[in-house]
Amino acid sequence: MSGTATLARCLGAARTFGRGAGATVALQPTDCEVLAGEHIAVVGPSGSGKSTLLHLLAGLDDPTLGAVEWPAIGTRDELRPGPVAMIFQGPSLMPPLTCEQNVALPLVLAGSTDREARERAGESLARLDLAALADKLPEEISGGQAQRVAVARALAGTPRLILADEPTGQLDHVNGAAVVDALLAAADHAGAAVVISTHDPAVAARLAVRWEMHSGRLTTSAASEEATAWSR
Ligand SMILES: Nc1ncnc2c1ncn2[C@@H]1O[C@H](COP(=O)(O)OP(=O)(O)OP(=O)(O)O)[C@@H](O)[C@H]1O
Ligand SMILES: [Mg+2]
């Protein structure tokens, strides 16, 4: 397998929170990799380590053992803004900024001019059918719309790897399906890999690869029949 196709890789990566008797092993030593263009579901009970693993793959947290690498991207300093985008569990838009400003902010922080950032933010919102919300504040839109704006923000920087932590967790099935539709369509448009943690079997079934977590242990499996049927 070509190393250049590996976007992110855990090499015996583990994460323990706290020390001594009060320590929690959130992730046991784990080997896994995300290849270019892959669609991966991370499933498992609450507290099994899904968010911990996604944060390590995003380079937002350090393993306490082992290592995380991004062979096709570069060093941890090169992940953001740009190649790796994270969609967080729960609301993440900045309340005082409009939807368009929220989507544009990472681009401005990455060095785009205000005008360029606004243009790209507008395009990203339009791709997710959210152009009408550009000037609204987060408090003026629904939870499902806010999740889609967060997807638009993640995609505006044309990432190669999108890590989405329960992006449908607070939504009903219809809104959840709309968010996943938008995420997969936009990811495919950009040729990006997606890793989605989810409690929703219907979401997991739409992704070709399944990672299962139990008590901080990861087991991986190939495409389920259901997922294969979806991708046909
Ligand atoms: N910052 C932290 N400090 C201490 N313990 C933590 C911290 N973050 C996570 N943990 C613990 O690590 C374990 C794994 O948590 P994690 O958030 O990764 O689970 P999860 O699978 O994402 O759960 P959920 O489905 O509820 O989001 C849990 O026991 C949790 O309590
Ligand atoms: Mg979580």
PDB file of C-alpha atoms and ligand atoms in Angstrom:
ATOM      1  CA  MET A   1       0.000   0.000   0.000  1.00  0.00           C
ATOM      2  CA  SER A   2       1.404   3.388  -0.929  1.00  0.00           C
ATOM      3  CA  GLY A   3       2.463   5.498   2.042  1.00  0.00           C
ATOM      4  CA  THR A   4       1.398   8.634   0.230  1.00  0.00           C
ATOM      5  CA  ALA A   5      -2.226   7.492   0.337  1.00  0.00           C
ATOM      6  CA  THR A   6      -2.209   7.295   4.130  1.00  0.00           C
ATOM      7  CA  LEU A   7      -3.692  10.499   5.497  1.00  0.00           C
ATOM      8  CA  ALA A   8      -3.497   9.604   9.196  1.00  0.00           C
ATOM      9  CA  ARG A   9      -2.053   6.658  11.087  1.00  0.00           C
ATOM     10  CA  CYS A  10      -1.991   5.598  14.736  1.00  0.00           C
ATOM     11  CA  LEU A  11       1.049   3.555  15.746  1.00  0.00           C
ATOM     12  CA  GLY A  12       0.313   1.998  19.113  1.00  0.00           C
ATOM     13  CA  ALA A  13      -1.334   5.278  20.073  1.00  0.00           C
ATOM     14  CA  ALA A  14      -2.965   5.283  23.505  1.00  0.00           C
ATOM     15  CA  ARG A  15      -4.505   7.994  25.654  1.00  0.00           C
ATOM     16  CA  THR A  16      -4.866   7.956  29.429  1.00  0.00           C
ATOM     17  CA  PHE A  17      -6.502  10.832  31.283  1.00  0.00           C
ATOM     18  CA  GLY A  18      -5.296  11.577  34.811  1.00  0.00           C
ATOM     19  CA  ARG A  19      -2.759   9.671  36.875  1.00  0.00           C
ATOM     20  CA  GLY A  20      -2.563   6.948  39.477  1.00  0.00           C
ATOM     21  CA  ALA A  21      -5.700   5.420  40.947  1.00  0.00           C
ATOM     22  CA  GLY A  22      -7.949   8.007  39.276  1.00  0.00           C
ATOM     23  CA  ALA A  23      -6.577   7.451  35.766  1.00  0.00           C
ATOM     24  CA  THR A  24      -8.927   6.603  32.888  1.00  0.00           C
ATOM     25  CA  VAL A  25      -7.582   4.660  29.935  1.00  0.00           C
ATOM     26  CA  ALA A  26      -9.690   6.258  27.190  1.00  0.00           C
ATOM     27  CA  LEU A  27      -7.794   4.554  24.343  1.00  0.00           C
ATOM     28  CA  GLN A  28      -5.769   1.332  24.578  1.00  0.00           C
ATOM     29  CA  PRO A  29      -2.690   1.084  22.303  1.00  0.00           C
ATOM     30  CA  THR A  30      -4.177   1.325  18.824  1.00  0.00           C
ATOM     31  CA  ASP A  31      -2.979   0.771  15.284  1.00  0.00           C
ATOM     32  CA  CYS A  32      -5.164   2.144  12.507  1.00  0.00           C
ATOM     33  CA  GLU A  33      -4.945   4.208   9.361  1.00  0.00           C
ATOM     34  CA  VAL A  34      -7.160   6.400   7.225  1.00  0.00           C
ATOM     35  CA  LEU A  35      -6.537   6.179   3.497  1.00  0.00           C
ATOM     36  CA  ALA A  36      -7.342   8.827   0.897  1.00  0.00           C
ATOM     37  CA  GLY A  37     -11.009   8.912  -0.030  1.00  0.00           C
ATOM     38  CA  GLU A  38     -12.118   6.354   2.602  1.00  0.00           C
ATOM     39  CA  HIS A  39     -15.483   6.541   4.386  1.00  0.00           C
ATOM     40  CA  ILE A  40     -15.137   5.201   7.925  1.00  0.00           C
ATOM     41  CA  ALA A  41     -17.773   4.872  10.664  1.00  0.00           C
ATOM     42  CA  VAL A  42     -16.563   4.784  14.271  1.00  0.00           C
ATOM     43  CA  VAL A  43     -19.190   3.082  16.410  1.00  0.00           C
ATOM     44  CA  GLY A  44     -19.325   1.993  20.043  1.00  0.00           C
ATOM     45  CA  PRO A  45     -20.995   2.725  23.349  1.00  0.00           C
ATOM     46  CA  SER A  46     -20.781   6.065  25.126  1.00  0.00           C
ATOM     47  CA  GLY A  47     -17.370   6.372  26.791  1.00  0.00           C
ATOM     48  CA  SER A  48     -15.718   3.770  24.530  1.00  0.00           C
ATOM     49  CA  GLY A  49     -13.146   6.253  23.195  1.00  0.00           C
ATOM     50  CA  LYS A  50     -14.558   7.496  19.888  1.00  0.00           C
ATOM     51  CA  SER A  51     -14.000  11.215  20.533  1.00  0.00           C
ATOM     52  CA  THR A  52     -10.584  10.493  22.037  1.00  0.00           C
ATOM     53  CA  LEU A  53      -9.526   8.649  18.871  1.00  0.00           C
ATOM     54  CA  LEU A  54     -10.886  11.369  16.557  1.00  0.00           C
ATOM     55  CA  HIS A  55      -9.090  14.091  18.513  1.00  0.00           C
ATOM     56  CA  LEU A  56      -5.805  12.156  18.193  1.00  0.00           C
ATOM     57  CA  LEU A  57      -6.327  11.654  14.437  1.00  0.00           C
ATOM     58  CA  ALA A  58      -7.062  15.375  14.128  1.00  0.00           C
ATOM     59  CA  GLY A  59      -3.857  16.250  15.960  1.00  0.00           C
ATOM     60  CA  LEU A  60      -5.892  18.132  18.558  1.00  0.00           C
ATOM     61  CA  ASP A  61      -4.595  15.923  21.365  1.00  0.00           C
ATOM     62  CA  ASP A  62      -1.395  13.964  22.025  1.00  0.00           C
ATOM     63  CA  PRO A  63      -1.194  10.235  22.689  1.00  0.00           C
ATOM     64  CA  THR A  64       0.265   9.322  26.082  1.00  0.00           C
ATOM     65  CA  LEU A  65       1.878   6.271  24.416  1.00  0.00           C
ATOM     66  CA  GLY A  66       2.763   5.555  20.800  1.00  0.00           C
ATOM     67  CA  ALA A  67       2.436   8.029  17.956  1.00  0.00           C
ATOM     68  CA  VAL A  68       0.091   9.536  15.386  1.00  0.00           C
ATOM     69  CA  GLU A  69       1.411  10.393  11.929  1.00  0.00           C
ATOM     70  CA  TRP A  70      -0.001  12.061   8.819  1.00  0.00           C
ATOM     71  CA  PRO A  71       2.266  10.622   6.083  1.00  0.00           C
ATOM     72  CA  ALA A  72       0.509  12.152   3.074  1.00  0.00           C
ATOM     73  CA  ILE A  73       0.022  15.524   4.752  1.00  0.00           C
ATOM     74  CA  GLY A  74       3.058  16.352   6.859  1.00  0.00           C
ATOM     75  CA  THR A  75       3.695  17.349  10.436  1.00  0.00           C
ATOM     76  CA  ARG A  76       1.093  18.202  13.032  1.00  0.00           C
ATOM     77  CA  ASP A  77       1.722  21.925  12.399  1.00  0.00           C
ATOM     78  CA  GLU A  78       0.636  21.476   8.790  1.00  0.00           C
ATOM     79  CA  LEU A  79      -2.775  19.944   9.523  1.00  0.00           C
ATOM     80  CA  ARG A  80      -4.662  23.121  10.188  1.00  0.00           C
ATOM     81  CA  PRO A  81      -6.020  25.220   8.778  1.00  0.00           C
ATOM     82  CA  GLY A  82      -6.389  23.266   5.571  1.00  0.00           C
ATOM     83  CA  PRO A  83      -5.846  19.536   5.112  1.00  0.00           C
ATOM     84  CA  VAL A  84      -7.595  18.217   8.231  1.00  0.00           C
ATOM     85  CA  ALA A  85     -10.993  19.488   9.346  1.00  0.00           C
ATOM     86  CA  MET A  86     -12.843  18.557  12.508  1.00  0.00           C
ATOM     87  CA  ILE A  87     -16.579  18.759  13.098  1.00  0.00           C
ATOM     88  CA  PHE A  88     -17.103  18.690  16.853  1.00  0.00           C
ATOM     89  CA  GLN A  89     -19.650  16.798  18.914  1.00  0.00           C
ATOM     90  CA  GLY A  90     -22.257  19.425  19.849  1.00  0.00           C
ATOM     91  CA  PRO A  91     -22.694  23.070  18.858  1.00  0.00           C
ATOM     92  CA  SER A  92     -19.499  24.775  17.761  1.00  0.00           C
ATOM     93  CA  LEU A  93     -20.462  27.960  15.896  1.00  0.00           C
ATOM     94  CA  MET A  94     -19.329  31.235  17.431  1.00  0.00           C
ATOM     95  CA  PRO A  95     -22.491  33.008  18.630  1.00  0.00           C
ATOM     96  CA  PRO A  96     -21.591  36.632  17.765  1.00  0.00           C
ATOM     97  CA  LEU A  97     -20.658  35.795  14.160  1.00  0.00           C
ATOM     98  CA  THR A  98     -23.068  35.265  11.265  1.00  0.00           C
ATOM     99  CA  CYS A  99     -23.083  31.883   9.547  1.00  0.00           C
ATOM    100  CA  GLU A 100     -20.982  33.252   6.717  1.00  0.00           C
ATOM    101  CA  GLN A 101     -18.492  34.804   9.135  1.00  0.00           C
ATOM    102  CA  ASN A 102     -18.278  31.496  11.017  1.00  0.00           C
ATOM    103  CA  VAL A 103     -17.457  29.650   7.804  1.00  0.00           C
ATOM    104  CA  ALA A 104     -15.012  32.365   6.712  1.00  0.00           C
ATOM    105  CA  LEU A 105     -13.129  32.653  10.015  1.00  0.00           C
ATOM    106  CA  PRO A 106     -10.759  29.657   9.590  1.00  0.00           C
ATOM    107  CA  LEU A 107      -9.917  30.891   6.085  1.00  0.00           C
ATOM    108  CA  VAL A 108      -9.053  34.354   7.410  1.00  0.00           C
ATOM    109  CA  LEU A 109      -6.956  32.758  10.151  1.00  0.00           C
ATOM    110  CA  ALA A 110      -5.201  30.766   7.409  1.00  0.00           C
ATOM    111  CA  GLY A 111      -4.219  33.976   5.640  1.00  0.00           C
ATOM    112  CA  SER A 112      -6.980  34.556   3.095  1.00  0.00           C
ATOM    113  CA  THR A 113      -8.102  38.131   2.585  1.00  0.00           C
ATOM    114  CA  ASP A 114     -11.543  38.990   3.973  1.00  0.00           C
ATOM    115  CA  ARG A 115     -12.898  39.123   0.450  1.00  0.00           C
ATOM    116  CA  GLU A 116     -11.504  35.745  -0.611  1.00  0.00           C
ATOM    117  CA  ALA A 117     -12.701  34.174   2.617  1.00  0.00           C
ATOM    118  CA  ARG A 118     -16.208  35.587   2.168  1.00  0.00           C
ATOM    119  CA  GLU A 119     -16.361  34.306  -1.404  1.00  0.00           C
ATOM    120  CA  ARG A 120     -15.254  30.819  -0.432  1.00  0.00           C
ATOM    121  CA  ALA A 121     -17.554  30.791   2.586  1.00  0.00           C
ATOM    122  CA  GLY A 122     -20.457  31.773   0.331  1.00  0.00           C
ATOM    123  CA  GLU A 123     -19.604  28.971  -2.098  1.00  0.00           C
ATOM    124  CA  SER A 124     -19.337  26.414   0.678  1.00  0.00           C
ATOM    125  CA  LEU A 125     -22.683  27.479   2.175  1.00  0.00           C
ATOM    126  CA  ALA A 126     -24.311  27.333  -1.263  1.00  0.00           C
ATOM    127  CA  ARG A 127     -22.963  23.812  -1.864  1.00  0.00           C
ATOM    128  CA  LEU A 128     -24.800  22.748   1.292  1.00  0.00           C
ATOM    129  CA  ASP A 129     -27.968  24.628   0.297  1.00  0.00           C
ATOM    130  CA  LEU A 130     -27.452  27.166   3.058  1.00  0.00           C
ATOM    131  CA  ALA A 131     -26.995  30.376   1.086  1.00  0.00           C
ATOM    132  CA  ALA A 132     -30.160  31.837   2.618  1.00  0.00           C
ATOM    133  CA  LEU A 133     -28.669  31.554   6.096  1.00  0.00           C
ATOM    134  CA  ALA A 134     -25.448  33.455   5.340  1.00  0.00           C
ATOM    135  CA  ASP A 135     -26.378  36.568   7.322  1.00  0.00           C
ATOM    136  CA  LYS A 136     -28.147  34.849  10.193  1.00  0.00           C
ATOM    137  CA  LEU A 137     -26.674  34.405  13.652  1.00  0.00           C
ATOM    138  CA  PRO A 138     -26.359  30.861  15.073  1.00  0.00           C
ATOM    139  CA  GLU A 139     -29.184  31.591  17.542  1.00  0.00           C
ATOM    140  CA  GLU A 140     -31.507  32.310  14.599  1.00  0.00           C
ATOM    141  CA  ILE A 141     -31.140  28.899  12.947  1.00  0.00           C
ATOM    142  CA  SER A 142     -32.132  25.331  13.886  1.00  0.00           C
ATOM    143  CA  GLY A 143     -29.805  22.702  15.330  1.00  0.00           C
ATOM    144  CA  GLY A 144     -29.805  20.785  12.041  1.00  0.00           C
ATOM    145  CA  GLN A 145     -28.974  23.913  10.098  1.00  0.00           C
ATOM    146  CA  ALA A 146     -26.188  24.730  12.570  1.00  0.00           C
ATOM    147  CA  GLN A 147     -24.692  21.251  12.036  1.00  0.00           C
ATOM    148  CA  ARG A 148     -24.781  21.821   8.287  1.00  0.00           C
ATOM    149  CA  VAL A 149     -23.098  25.215   8.715  1.00  0.00           C
ATOM    150  CA  ALA A 150     -20.391  23.422  10.726  1.00  0.00           C
ATOM    151  CA  VAL A 151     -20.028  21.013   7.786  1.00  0.00           C
ATOM    152  CA  ALA A 152     -19.774  23.986   5.397  1.00  0.00           C
ATOM    153  CA  ARG A 153     -17.077  25.480   7.637  1.00  0.00           C
ATOM    154  CA  ALA A 154     -15.151  22.191   7.638  1.00  0.00           C
ATOM    155  CA  LEU A 155     -15.361  21.918   3.847  1.00  0.00           C
ATOM    156  CA  ALA A 156     -14.555  25.536   3.003  1.00  0.00           C
ATOM    157  CA  GLY A 157     -10.840  24.900   3.421  1.00  0.00           C
ATOM    158  CA  THR A 158     -11.003  21.942   0.945  1.00  0.00           C
ATOM    159  CA  PRO A 159      -9.696  19.407   3.471  1.00  0.00           C
ATOM    160  CA  ARG A 160      -8.305  15.999   2.523  1.00  0.00           C
ATOM    161  CA  LEU A 161      -9.494  14.448   5.776  1.00  0.00           C
ATOM    162  CA  ILE A 162     -12.744  15.296   7.578  1.00  0.00           C
ATOM    163  CA  LEU A 163     -13.263  14.004  11.096  1.00  0.00           C
ATOM    164  CA  ALA A 164     -16.884  14.387  12.225  1.00  0.00           C
ATOM    165  CA  ASP A 165     -17.669  13.547  15.853  1.00  0.00           C
ATOM    166  CA  GLU A 166     -21.323  12.522  16.072  1.00  0.00           C
ATOM    167  CA  PRO A 167     -22.440  15.197  13.606  1.00  0.00           C
ATOM    168  CA  THR A 168     -26.014  13.921  13.836  1.00  0.00           C
ATOM    169  CA  GLY A 169     -26.046  13.259  17.575  1.00  0.00           C
ATOM    170  CA  GLN A 170     -28.620  15.885  18.467  1.00  0.00           C
ATOM    171  CA  LEU A 171     -30.762  15.564  15.358  1.00  0.00           C
ATOM    172  CA  ASP A 172     -33.776  13.510  14.339  1.00  0.00           C
ATOM    173  CA  HIS A 173     -33.347  10.952  11.563  1.00  0.00           C
ATOM    174  CA  VAL A 174     -34.509  13.268   8.792  1.00  0.00           C
ATOM    175  CA  ASN A 175     -32.173  16.104   9.756  1.00  0.00           C
ATOM    176  CA  GLY A 176     -29.415  13.632  10.552  1.00  0.00           C
ATOM    177  CA  ALA A 177     -29.738  12.066   7.123  1.00  0.00           C
ATOM    178  CA  ALA A 178     -29.613  15.528   5.524  1.00  0.00           C
ATOM    179  CA  VAL A 179     -26.394  16.343   7.384  1.00  0.00           C
ATOM    180  CA  VAL A 180     -24.789  13.037   6.327  1.00  0.00           C
ATOM    181  CA  ASP A 181     -25.986  13.527   2.737  1.00  0.00           C
ATOM    182  CA  ALA A 182     -24.395  16.970   2.692  1.00  0.00           C
ATOM    183  CA  LEU A 183     -21.205  15.730   4.286  1.00  0.00           C
ATOM    184  CA  LEU A 184     -20.706  12.768   1.951  1.00  0.00           C
ATOM    185  CA  ALA A 185     -21.644  14.695  -1.185  1.00  0.00           C
ATOM    186  CA  ALA A 186     -19.308  17.543  -0.363  1.00  0.00           C
ATOM    187  CA  ALA A 187     -16.520  15.157   0.686  1.00  0.00           C
ATOM    188  CA  ASP A 188     -16.844  13.211  -2.558  1.00  0.00           C
ATOM    189  CA  HIS A 189     -16.866  16.475  -4.516  1.00  0.00           C
ATOM    190  CA  ALA A 190     -13.581  17.421  -2.838  1.00  0.00           C
ATOM    191  CA  GLY A 191     -12.159  13.852  -2.897  1.00  0.00           C
ATOM    192  CA  ALA A 192     -11.783  13.956   0.887  1.00  0.00           C
ATOM    193  CA  ALA A 193     -11.755  11.014   3.309  1.00  0.00           C
ATOM    194  CA  VAL A 194     -14.362  11.092   6.072  1.00  0.00           C
ATOM    195  CA  VAL A 195     -14.332   9.512   9.509  1.00  0.00           C
ATOM    196  CA  ILE A 196     -17.681   9.836  11.293  1.00  0.00           C
ATOM    197  CA  SER A 197     -18.317   8.702  14.857  1.00  0.00           C
ATOM    198  CA  THR A 198     -21.945   7.827  15.355  1.00  0.00           C
ATOM    199  CA  HIS A 199     -24.474   6.022  17.532  1.00  0.00           C
ATOM    200  CA  ASP A 200     -26.874   5.829  14.602  1.00  0.00           C
ATOM    201  CA  PRO A 201     -26.792   2.478  12.726  1.00  0.00           C
ATOM    202  CA  ALA A 202     -28.379   4.139   9.678  1.00  0.00           C
ATOM    203  CA  VAL A 203     -25.448   6.569   9.473  1.00  0.00           C
ATOM    204  CA  ALA A 204     -22.853   3.831  10.026  1.00  0.00           C
ATOM    205  CA  ALA A 205     -24.439   1.703   7.313  1.00  0.00           C
ATOM    206  CA  ARG A 206     -23.743   4.413   4.752  1.00  0.00           C
ATOM    207  CA  LEU A 207     -19.981   4.249   5.277  1.00  0.00           C
ATOM    208  CA  ALA A 208     -17.973   1.439   3.704  1.00  0.00           C
ATOM    209  CA  VAL A 209     -15.577   0.785   6.604  1.00  0.00           C
ATOM    210  CA  ARG A 210     -16.560   0.207  10.222  1.00  0.00           C
ATOM    211  CA  TRP A 211     -14.365   0.726  13.249  1.00  0.00           C
ATOM    212  CA  GLU A 212     -15.883  -0.635  16.457  1.00  0.00           C
ATOM    213  CA  MET A 213     -14.787   0.601  19.860  1.00  0.00           C
ATOM    214  CA  HIS A 214     -15.306  -1.123  23.197  1.00  0.00           C
ATOM    215  CA  SER A 215     -13.683   0.132  26.402  1.00  0.00           C
ATOM    216  CA  GLY A 216     -10.964   1.961  24.460  1.00  0.00           C
ATOM    217  CA  ARG A 217     -10.197  -0.983  22.154  1.00  0.00           C
ATOM    218  CA  LEU A 218     -10.590  -0.642  18.401  1.00  0.00           C
ATOM    219  CA  THR A 219     -11.502  -3.454  16.060  1.00  0.00           C
ATOM    220  CA  THR A 220     -11.810  -2.735  12.362  1.00  0.00           C
ATOM    221  CA  SER A 221     -13.902  -4.487   9.777  1.00  0.00           C
ATOM    222  CA  ALA A 222     -14.417  -4.364   6.053  1.00  0.00           C
ATOM    223  CA  ALA A 223     -17.506  -3.073   4.342  1.00  0.00           C
ATOM    224  CA  SER A 224     -20.730  -4.487   5.730  1.00  0.00           C
ATOM    225  CA  GLU A 225     -23.247  -5.904   3.248  1.00  0.00           C
ATOM    226  CA  GLU A 226     -25.490  -2.977   4.099  1.00  0.00           C
ATOM    227  CA  ALA A 227     -22.781  -0.416   3.412  1.00  0.00           C
ATOM    228  CA  THR A 228     -21.809  -2.143   0.186  1.00  0.00           C
ATOM    229  CA  ALA A 229     -25.419  -2.005  -0.918  1.00  0.00           C
ATOM    230  CA  TRP A 230     -25.505   1.716  -0.193  1.00  0.00           C
ATOM    231  CA  SER A 231     -22.461   2.452  -2.264  1.00  0.00           C
ATOM    232  CA  ARG A 232     -23.788   0.601  -5.314  1.00  0.00           C
TER     233      ARG A 232
HETATM  234  N1  LIG B   1     -10.683  15.284  29.253  1.00  0.00           N
HETATM  235  C1  LIG B   1     -10.960  14.144  29.876  1.00  0.00           C
HETATM  236  N2  LIG B   1     -10.608  13.960  31.164  1.00  0.00           N
HETATM  237  C2  LIG B   1     -10.830  12.795  31.792  1.00  0.00           C
HETATM  238  N3  LIG B   1     -11.447  11.733  31.225  1.00  0.00           N
HETATM  239  C3  LIG B   1     -11.835  11.860  29.951  1.00  0.00           C
HETATM  240  C4  LIG B   1     -11.627  13.062  29.209  1.00  0.00           C
HETATM  241  N4  LIG B   1     -12.111  12.892  27.967  1.00  0.00           N
HETATM  242  C5  LIG B   1     -12.625  11.648  27.931  1.00  0.00           C
HETATM  243  N5  LIG B   1     -12.450  11.027  29.115  1.00  0.00           N
HETATM  244  C6  LIG B   1     -12.848   9.654  29.436  1.00  0.00           C
HETATM  245  O1  LIG B   1     -12.325   8.801  28.436  1.00  0.00           O
HETATM  246  C7  LIG B   1     -13.270   7.801  28.072  1.00  0.00           C
HETATM  247  C8  LIG B   1     -13.548   7.879  26.592  1.00  0.00           C
HETATM  248  O2  LIG B   1     -14.231   9.116  26.329  1.00  0.00           O
HETATM  249  P1  LIG B   1     -14.690   9.560  24.884  1.00  0.00           P
HETATM  250  O3  LIG B   1     -15.204  10.946  25.008  1.00  0.00           O
HETATM  251  O4  LIG B   1     -13.571   9.314  23.941  1.00  0.00           O
HETATM  252  O5  LIG B   1     -15.870   8.526  24.601  1.00  0.00           O
HETATM  253  P2  LIG B   1     -16.925   8.487  23.400  1.00  0.00           P
HETATM  254  O6  LIG B   1     -16.893   7.107  22.843  1.00  0.00           O
HETATM  255  O7  LIG B   1     -16.673   9.613  22.487  1.00  0.00           O
HETATM  256  O8  LIG B   1     -18.309   8.693  24.164  1.00  0.00           O
HETATM  257  P3  LIG B   1     -19.675   9.409  23.647  1.00  0.00           P
HETATM  258  O9  LIG B   1     -20.319   8.404  22.729  1.00  0.00           O
HETATM  259  O10 LIG B   1     -20.450   9.600  24.915  1.00  0.00           O
HETATM  260  O11 LIG B   1     -19.298  10.700  23.000  1.00  0.00           O
HETATM  261  C9  LIG B   1     -14.482   8.012  28.976  1.00  0.00           C
HETATM  262  O12 LIG B   1     -14.356   7.165  30.090  1.00  0.00           O
HETATM  263  C10 LIG B   1     -14.350   9.447  29.385  1.00  0.00           C
HETATM  264  O13 LIG B   1     -14.940   9.661  30.657  1.00  0.00           O
HETATM  265 MG    MG B   2     -17.776  11.298  21.953  1.00  0.00          MG
END
